[in-house]
Amino acid sequence: MLLLFVCLILGTVVARFAKPPAGIVPGINWWVLNVALPALVLELIPKVKFDPQLWFPVAAMWLTFGGAWLLFGLLGPRLGWSRQRTGALILVCGLGNTAYMGYPLIEALHGKPGLALAVVADQIGAFPVLASAGIVVASIYSGRTPQPGLIARRIVTFPAFVALVIGIVVGLFGGWPALLDGVFTPIGATLTPLALFSVGLQFKFHPGQRQLGAASWGLGWKLLLAPLLCWVLGVATGVGGLVLTVGVLQAAMAPMVSAAILADEYELEPTLANTVLGAGIVLSLITIPLGNLLLGR
């Protein structure tokens, strides 16, 4: 946990006082997404033992996004929100930061077994939601037409998704030789410090008076109501143990950085998206450990 705070604060301090070189954030993100994350997936997925309950972390990601779409789709017109504001909240509060924040937080709380389940929730749950339903929502609320071919191409060519497929096949044949496993481990280990450092570099929090109400609704769903509904679903269907805990905690993660970028790309009130993102990151550093304690009881 100390490593997470240090990397996050270091990124924030560097962005504010050290004048980092232009392009540092895209460069770090490229390494994390295209090298460190696939290496981590290749290391962990072959070691995941099949469990009938593994559907739950994936379903929790879809429930979080679907619930946000239903809630804000109904709430927006009643509160006089613009379509751009409604679309922004669906994206940033329906999609969690299950990789950049989720991996290091889950590993800090539950070690490698928890991290392996976090990868399942992220790669089979959150990422496909972003690349499919997330694009559909962004298109609808910005007035554009979704392109199914582009959506499918984004999913099947994403490096971590390719690594996921390879990892599943390798796991069926008994896993990697020790020599290769020793290569993936240190490369994947760079994800945690660099991801949190990148989040710190991008941290912005400039709430306006007109944004506070919408941001409160959004964070109330993302950090409280969504994980509570996922917990109810898990308990009602007999899911327990670490699978239940990780699924609920991944549902409770701060808003996804990529969702805020997508909102900006589709002109869905990016200032609100960044406000919710920044506030969610700070609050989740408190709510995730607290939620973990409650789940342990």
Short mmCIF file of C-alpha atoms in Angstrom, two decimals:
data_model
loop_
_atom_site.label_atom_id
_atom_site.label_comp_id
_atom_site.label_asym_id
_atom_site.label_seq_id
_atom_site.Cartn_x
_atom_site.Cartn_y
_atom_site.Cartn_z
CA MET A 1 0.00 0.00 0.00
CA LEU A 2 2.91 2.35 0.76
CA LEU A 3 4.26 1.76 -2.75
CA LEU A 4 0.90 2.80 -4.23
CA PHE A 5 0.78 6.05 -2.27
CA VAL A 6 4.43 6.89 -3.00
CA CYS A 7 4.09 6.32 -6.77
CA LEU A 8 0.80 8.24 -6.97
CA ILE A 9 2.10 11.21 -4.97
CA LEU A 10 5.42 11.16 -6.84
CA GLY A 11 3.58 11.43 -10.16
CA THR A 12 1.50 14.33 -8.87
CA VAL A 13 4.56 16.17 -7.52
CA VAL A 14 6.55 15.62 -10.73
CA ALA A 15 3.69 16.91 -12.88
CA ARG A 16 3.38 20.03 -10.74
CA PHE A 17 6.99 20.96 -10.00
CA ALA A 18 9.49 19.00 -12.10
CA LYS A 19 8.39 19.90 -15.66
CA PRO A 20 8.50 16.35 -17.09
CA PRO A 21 9.28 15.99 -20.80
CA ALA A 22 6.45 16.25 -23.30
CA GLY A 23 4.98 12.90 -24.19
CA ILE A 24 5.99 11.18 -20.95
CA VAL A 25 2.43 10.09 -20.13
CA PRO A 26 1.72 8.51 -23.56
CA GLY A 27 5.13 6.85 -23.40
CA ILE A 28 4.55 5.34 -19.96
CA ASN A 29 1.02 4.28 -20.91
CA TRP A 30 2.34 2.61 -24.08
CA TRP A 31 4.78 0.52 -22.04
CA VAL A 32 2.15 -0.38 -19.44
CA LEU A 33 -0.51 -1.38 -21.98
CA ASN A 34 1.67 -3.04 -24.62
CA VAL A 35 4.51 -4.60 -22.62
CA ALA A 36 3.98 -4.75 -18.84
CA LEU A 37 0.29 -5.71 -18.89
CA PRO A 38 0.67 -8.51 -21.48
CA ALA A 39 3.69 -9.84 -19.55
CA LEU A 40 1.66 -9.86 -16.33
CA VAL A 41 -1.21 -11.64 -18.08
CA LEU A 42 1.19 -14.22 -19.57
CA GLU A 43 2.64 -14.82 -16.10
CA LEU A 44 -0.61 -15.15 -14.17
CA ILE A 45 -3.28 -16.62 -16.45
CA PRO A 46 -1.61 -20.03 -16.96
CA LYS A 47 -1.59 -20.40 -13.15
CA VAL A 48 -5.31 -19.67 -12.72
CA LYS A 49 -7.15 -22.86 -11.80
CA PHE A 50 -10.58 -23.27 -13.32
CA ASP A 51 -13.31 -22.42 -10.82
CA PRO A 52 -17.02 -22.47 -11.65
CA GLN A 53 -17.31 -19.19 -9.72
CA LEU A 54 -15.01 -17.29 -12.12
CA TRP A 55 -18.10 -16.02 -13.94
CA PHE A 56 -18.71 -13.65 -11.04
CA PRO A 57 -15.81 -11.14 -11.43
CA VAL A 58 -16.72 -10.86 -15.12
CA ALA A 59 -20.45 -10.45 -14.45
CA ALA A 60 -19.67 -7.81 -11.81
CA MET A 61 -18.03 -5.62 -14.47
CA TRP A 62 -21.07 -5.89 -16.75
CA LEU A 63 -23.47 -5.26 -13.87
CA THR A 64 -21.55 -2.12 -12.90
CA PHE A 65 -21.69 -0.71 -16.42
CA GLY A 66 -25.26 -1.82 -17.17
CA GLY A 67 -26.47 -0.40 -13.86
CA ALA A 68 -24.77 2.94 -14.57
CA TRP A 69 -26.38 3.07 -18.00
CA LEU A 70 -29.82 2.34 -16.56
CA LEU A 71 -29.47 4.68 -13.56
CA PHE A 72 -28.05 7.72 -15.33
CA GLY A 73 -30.12 7.12 -18.46
CA LEU A 74 -33.24 7.47 -16.30
CA LEU A 75 -31.89 10.07 -13.91
CA GLY A 76 -30.36 12.45 -16.46
CA PRO A 77 -33.58 13.73 -18.08
CA ARG A 78 -35.24 14.14 -14.67
CA LEU A 79 -32.36 16.27 -13.35
CA GLY A 80 -32.06 18.29 -16.55
CA TRP A 81 -28.67 16.91 -17.55
CA SER A 82 -27.45 17.26 -21.12
CA ARG A 83 -26.89 14.10 -23.16
CA GLN A 84 -23.16 14.81 -22.97
CA ARG A 85 -23.25 14.89 -19.16
CA THR A 86 -25.30 11.70 -19.00
CA GLY A 87 -22.95 9.91 -21.40
CA ALA A 88 -19.88 11.07 -19.46
CA LEU A 89 -21.24 9.71 -16.16
CA ILE A 90 -22.22 6.38 -17.71
CA LEU A 91 -18.69 5.95 -19.04
CA VAL A 92 -16.57 7.06 -16.10
CA CYS A 93 -18.85 5.61 -13.41
CA GLY A 94 -19.72 2.42 -15.26
CA LEU A 95 -16.11 1.49 -15.98
CA GLY A 96 -13.63 0.93 -13.17
CA ASN A 97 -9.88 1.40 -13.01
CA THR A 98 -9.46 -2.36 -12.73
CA ALA A 99 -5.91 -2.40 -14.14
CA TYR A 100 -3.94 0.73 -13.14
CA MET A 101 -5.54 0.92 -9.69
CA GLY A 102 -7.09 -2.52 -9.39
CA TYR A 103 -4.00 -4.65 -9.94
CA PRO A 104 -1.75 -2.94 -7.38
CA LEU A 105 -4.51 -2.52 -4.79
CA ILE A 106 -5.69 -6.13 -5.06
CA GLU A 107 -2.11 -7.43 -4.98
CA ALA A 108 -1.37 -5.33 -1.91
CA LEU A 109 -4.45 -6.70 -0.13
CA HIS A 110 -4.53 -10.31 -1.39
CA GLY A 111 -1.20 -11.15 -3.01
CA LYS A 112 -0.69 -13.10 -6.22
CA PRO A 113 -3.86 -15.24 -5.88
CA GLY A 114 -5.97 -12.10 -5.68
CA LEU A 115 -4.04 -10.47 -8.52
CA ALA A 116 -4.76 -13.44 -10.82
CA LEU A 117 -8.50 -13.00 -10.19
CA ALA A 118 -8.15 -9.25 -10.75
CA VAL A 119 -6.68 -9.99 -14.18
CA VAL A 120 -9.72 -12.16 -15.01
CA ALA A 121 -12.10 -9.36 -13.99
CA ASP A 122 -10.15 -6.81 -16.00
CA GLN A 123 -9.29 -8.71 -19.17
CA ILE A 124 -12.48 -10.78 -19.60
CA GLY A 125 -14.80 -8.27 -17.93
CA ALA A 126 -13.82 -4.59 -17.88
CA PHE A 127 -11.80 -4.41 -21.09
CA PRO A 128 -14.46 -6.00 -23.36
CA VAL A 129 -17.06 -3.72 -21.74
CA LEU A 130 -14.94 -0.66 -22.56
CA ALA A 131 -14.23 -1.78 -26.11
CA SER A 132 -17.84 -2.72 -26.89
CA ALA A 133 -20.57 -1.21 -24.71
CA GLY A 134 -18.37 1.77 -23.82
CA ILE A 135 -17.91 2.68 -27.49
CA VAL A 136 -21.64 2.19 -28.11
CA VAL A 137 -22.58 4.56 -25.25
CA ALA A 138 -20.00 7.15 -26.32
CA SER A 139 -21.35 7.02 -29.88
CA ILE A 140 -25.03 7.23 -28.88
CA TYR A 141 -24.65 10.15 -26.48
CA SER A 142 -22.37 12.08 -28.83
CA GLY A 143 -24.69 11.57 -31.79
CA ARG A 144 -22.37 9.27 -33.74
CA THR A 145 -23.05 5.83 -35.21
CA PRO A 146 -21.31 2.81 -33.59
CA GLN A 147 -19.09 0.75 -35.92
CA PRO A 148 -19.23 -2.97 -35.01
CA GLY A 149 -16.21 -3.84 -37.16
CA LEU A 150 -14.02 -1.30 -35.37
CA ILE A 151 -15.23 -2.52 -31.97
CA ALA A 152 -14.41 -6.15 -32.78
CA ARG A 153 -10.99 -5.19 -34.16
CA ARG A 154 -10.12 -3.23 -31.01
CA ILE A 155 -10.86 -6.25 -28.85
CA VAL A 156 -9.07 -8.99 -30.79
CA THR A 157 -5.94 -6.92 -31.50
CA PHE A 158 -5.44 -5.52 -27.97
CA PRO A 159 -2.06 -6.91 -26.79
CA ALA A 160 -3.28 -7.99 -23.34
CA PHE A 161 -6.28 -9.78 -24.87
CA VAL A 162 -3.96 -11.67 -27.23
CA ALA A 163 -1.78 -12.51 -24.20
CA LEU A 164 -4.91 -13.72 -22.39
CA VAL A 165 -5.73 -16.19 -25.17
CA ILE A 166 -2.12 -17.41 -25.28
CA GLY A 167 -2.04 -17.72 -21.48
CA ILE A 168 -5.20 -19.85 -21.43
CA VAL A 169 -3.76 -22.22 -24.07
CA VAL A 170 -0.41 -22.44 -22.24
CA GLY A 171 -2.24 -23.15 -18.98
CA LEU A 172 -4.04 -26.08 -20.60
CA PHE A 173 -0.64 -27.57 -21.48
CA GLY A 174 0.79 -27.20 -17.98
CA GLY A 175 2.20 -23.67 -17.93
CA TRP A 176 5.45 -21.99 -18.96
CA PRO A 177 8.93 -23.40 -18.43
CA ALA A 178 10.57 -21.84 -15.38
CA LEU A 179 13.02 -19.95 -17.61
CA LEU A 180 10.24 -18.05 -19.43
CA ASP A 181 8.26 -17.51 -16.24
CA GLY A 182 11.31 -15.76 -14.81
CA VAL A 183 11.25 -13.35 -17.75
CA PHE A 184 7.58 -12.41 -17.53
CA THR A 185 7.64 -11.77 -13.77
CA PRO A 186 10.05 -8.79 -13.59
CA ILE A 187 8.60 -7.19 -16.74
CA GLY A 188 5.06 -7.49 -15.35
CA ALA A 189 6.27 -6.08 -12.02
CA THR A 190 6.91 -2.72 -13.70
CA LEU A 191 3.16 -2.25 -14.17
CA THR A 192 2.36 -1.24 -10.59
CA PRO A 193 4.84 1.63 -10.06
CA LEU A 194 4.57 2.98 -13.61
CA ALA A 195 0.77 2.78 -13.75
CA LEU A 196 0.33 4.66 -10.49
CA PHE A 197 3.03 7.17 -11.46
CA SER A 198 1.14 7.79 -14.72
CA VAL A 199 -2.14 8.26 -12.86
CA GLY A 200 -0.41 10.81 -10.61
CA LEU A 201 0.97 12.68 -13.63
CA GLN A 202 -2.56 12.95 -15.08
CA PHE A 203 -4.33 13.78 -11.83
CA LYS A 204 -6.71 16.71 -12.17
CA PHE A 205 -9.39 17.89 -9.80
CA HIS A 206 -11.14 21.14 -10.66
CA PRO A 207 -14.75 20.80 -9.48
CA GLY A 208 -17.16 23.52 -10.50
CA GLN A 209 -20.29 24.29 -8.52
CA ARG A 210 -22.50 22.92 -11.30
CA GLN A 211 -20.53 19.66 -11.38
CA LEU A 212 -20.75 18.70 -7.71
CA GLY A 213 -24.26 17.25 -7.86
CA ALA A 214 -23.58 15.10 -10.92
CA ALA A 215 -20.18 14.03 -9.55
CA SER A 216 -21.80 13.01 -6.24
CA TRP A 217 -24.37 10.88 -8.03
CA GLY A 218 -21.66 9.29 -10.16
CA LEU A 219 -19.28 8.48 -7.31
CA GLY A 220 -22.14 7.30 -5.11
CA TRP A 221 -22.92 4.69 -7.74
CA LYS A 222 -19.31 3.75 -8.55
CA LEU A 223 -17.87 3.52 -5.05
CA LEU A 224 -20.91 2.38 -3.05
CA LEU A 225 -24.06 1.20 -4.84
CA ALA A 226 -22.42 -0.81 -7.66
CA PRO A 227 -20.18 -2.91 -5.37
CA LEU A 228 -23.10 -3.39 -2.98
CA LEU A 229 -25.27 -4.77 -5.81
CA CYS A 230 -22.41 -7.01 -6.94
CA TRP A 231 -22.04 -8.34 -3.39
CA VAL A 232 -25.77 -9.08 -3.26
CA LEU A 233 -25.52 -10.90 -6.60
CA GLY A 234 -22.54 -12.95 -5.43
CA VAL A 235 -24.07 -13.95 -2.09
CA ALA A 236 -27.44 -14.76 -3.69
CA THR A 237 -25.77 -17.10 -6.20
CA GLY A 238 -23.50 -18.84 -3.70
CA VAL A 239 -20.21 -17.18 -4.64
CA GLY A 240 -17.79 -16.87 -1.75
CA GLY A 241 -14.20 -16.59 -0.65
CA LEU A 242 -11.56 -14.68 -2.58
CA VAL A 243 -13.58 -14.76 -5.81
CA LEU A 244 -16.41 -12.81 -4.16
CA THR A 245 -14.03 -10.37 -2.47
CA VAL A 246 -12.00 -9.57 -5.61
CA GLY A 247 -15.11 -9.29 -7.80
CA VAL A 248 -16.72 -6.79 -5.42
CA LEU A 249 -13.50 -4.79 -4.92
CA GLN A 250 -12.92 -4.56 -8.68
CA ALA A 251 -16.49 -3.27 -9.05
CA ALA A 252 -15.66 -0.66 -6.38
CA MET A 253 -12.51 0.67 -8.06
CA ALA A 254 -12.16 4.32 -9.00
CA PRO A 255 -13.34 5.39 -12.48
CA MET A 256 -11.25 4.17 -15.40
CA VAL A 257 -8.64 6.53 -16.86
CA SER A 258 -9.40 5.21 -20.36
CA ALA A 259 -13.10 6.00 -19.87
CA ALA A 260 -12.27 9.65 -19.17
CA ILE A 261 -10.07 9.70 -22.27
CA LEU A 262 -12.95 8.21 -24.28
CA ALA A 263 -15.32 10.86 -22.92
CA ASP A 264 -12.87 13.54 -24.03
CA GLU A 265 -12.51 11.95 -27.48
CA TYR A 266 -16.30 11.96 -27.98
CA GLU A 267 -16.75 15.43 -26.39
CA LEU A 268 -18.85 14.16 -23.50
CA GLU A 269 -18.25 16.90 -20.90
CA PRO A 270 -14.55 16.07 -20.34
CA THR A 271 -14.23 18.53 -17.41
CA LEU A 272 -16.84 16.57 -15.44
CA ALA A 273 -15.22 13.27 -16.45
CA ASN A 274 -11.82 14.42 -15.14
CA THR A 275 -13.35 15.77 -11.92
CA VAL A 276 -15.05 12.44 -11.21
CA LEU A 277 -11.85 10.58 -12.14
CA GLY A 278 -9.66 12.63 -9.79
CA ALA A 279 -12.07 12.52 -6.86
CA GLY A 280 -12.67 8.79 -7.39
CA ILE A 281 -8.96 7.98 -7.29
CA VAL A 282 -8.48 9.78 -3.97
CA LEU A 283 -11.63 8.38 -2.37
CA SER A 284 -10.97 4.81 -3.54
CA LEU A 285 -7.68 4.75 -1.65
CA ILE A 286 -9.90 4.93 1.45
CA THR A 287 -12.99 3.01 0.34
CA ILE A 288 -11.20 -0.03 -1.13
CA PRO A 289 -9.27 -0.97 2.06
CA LEU A 290 -12.41 -0.23 4.10
CA GLY A 291 -14.54 -2.39 1.80
CA ASN A 292 -11.95 -5.16 2.06
CA LEU A 293 -12.25 -5.08 5.85
CA LEU A 294 -16.02 -5.29 5.67
CA LEU A 295 -15.90 -8.19 3.21
CA GLY A 296 -13.46 -10.00 5.48
CA ARG A 297 -16.01 -9.85 8.26
#
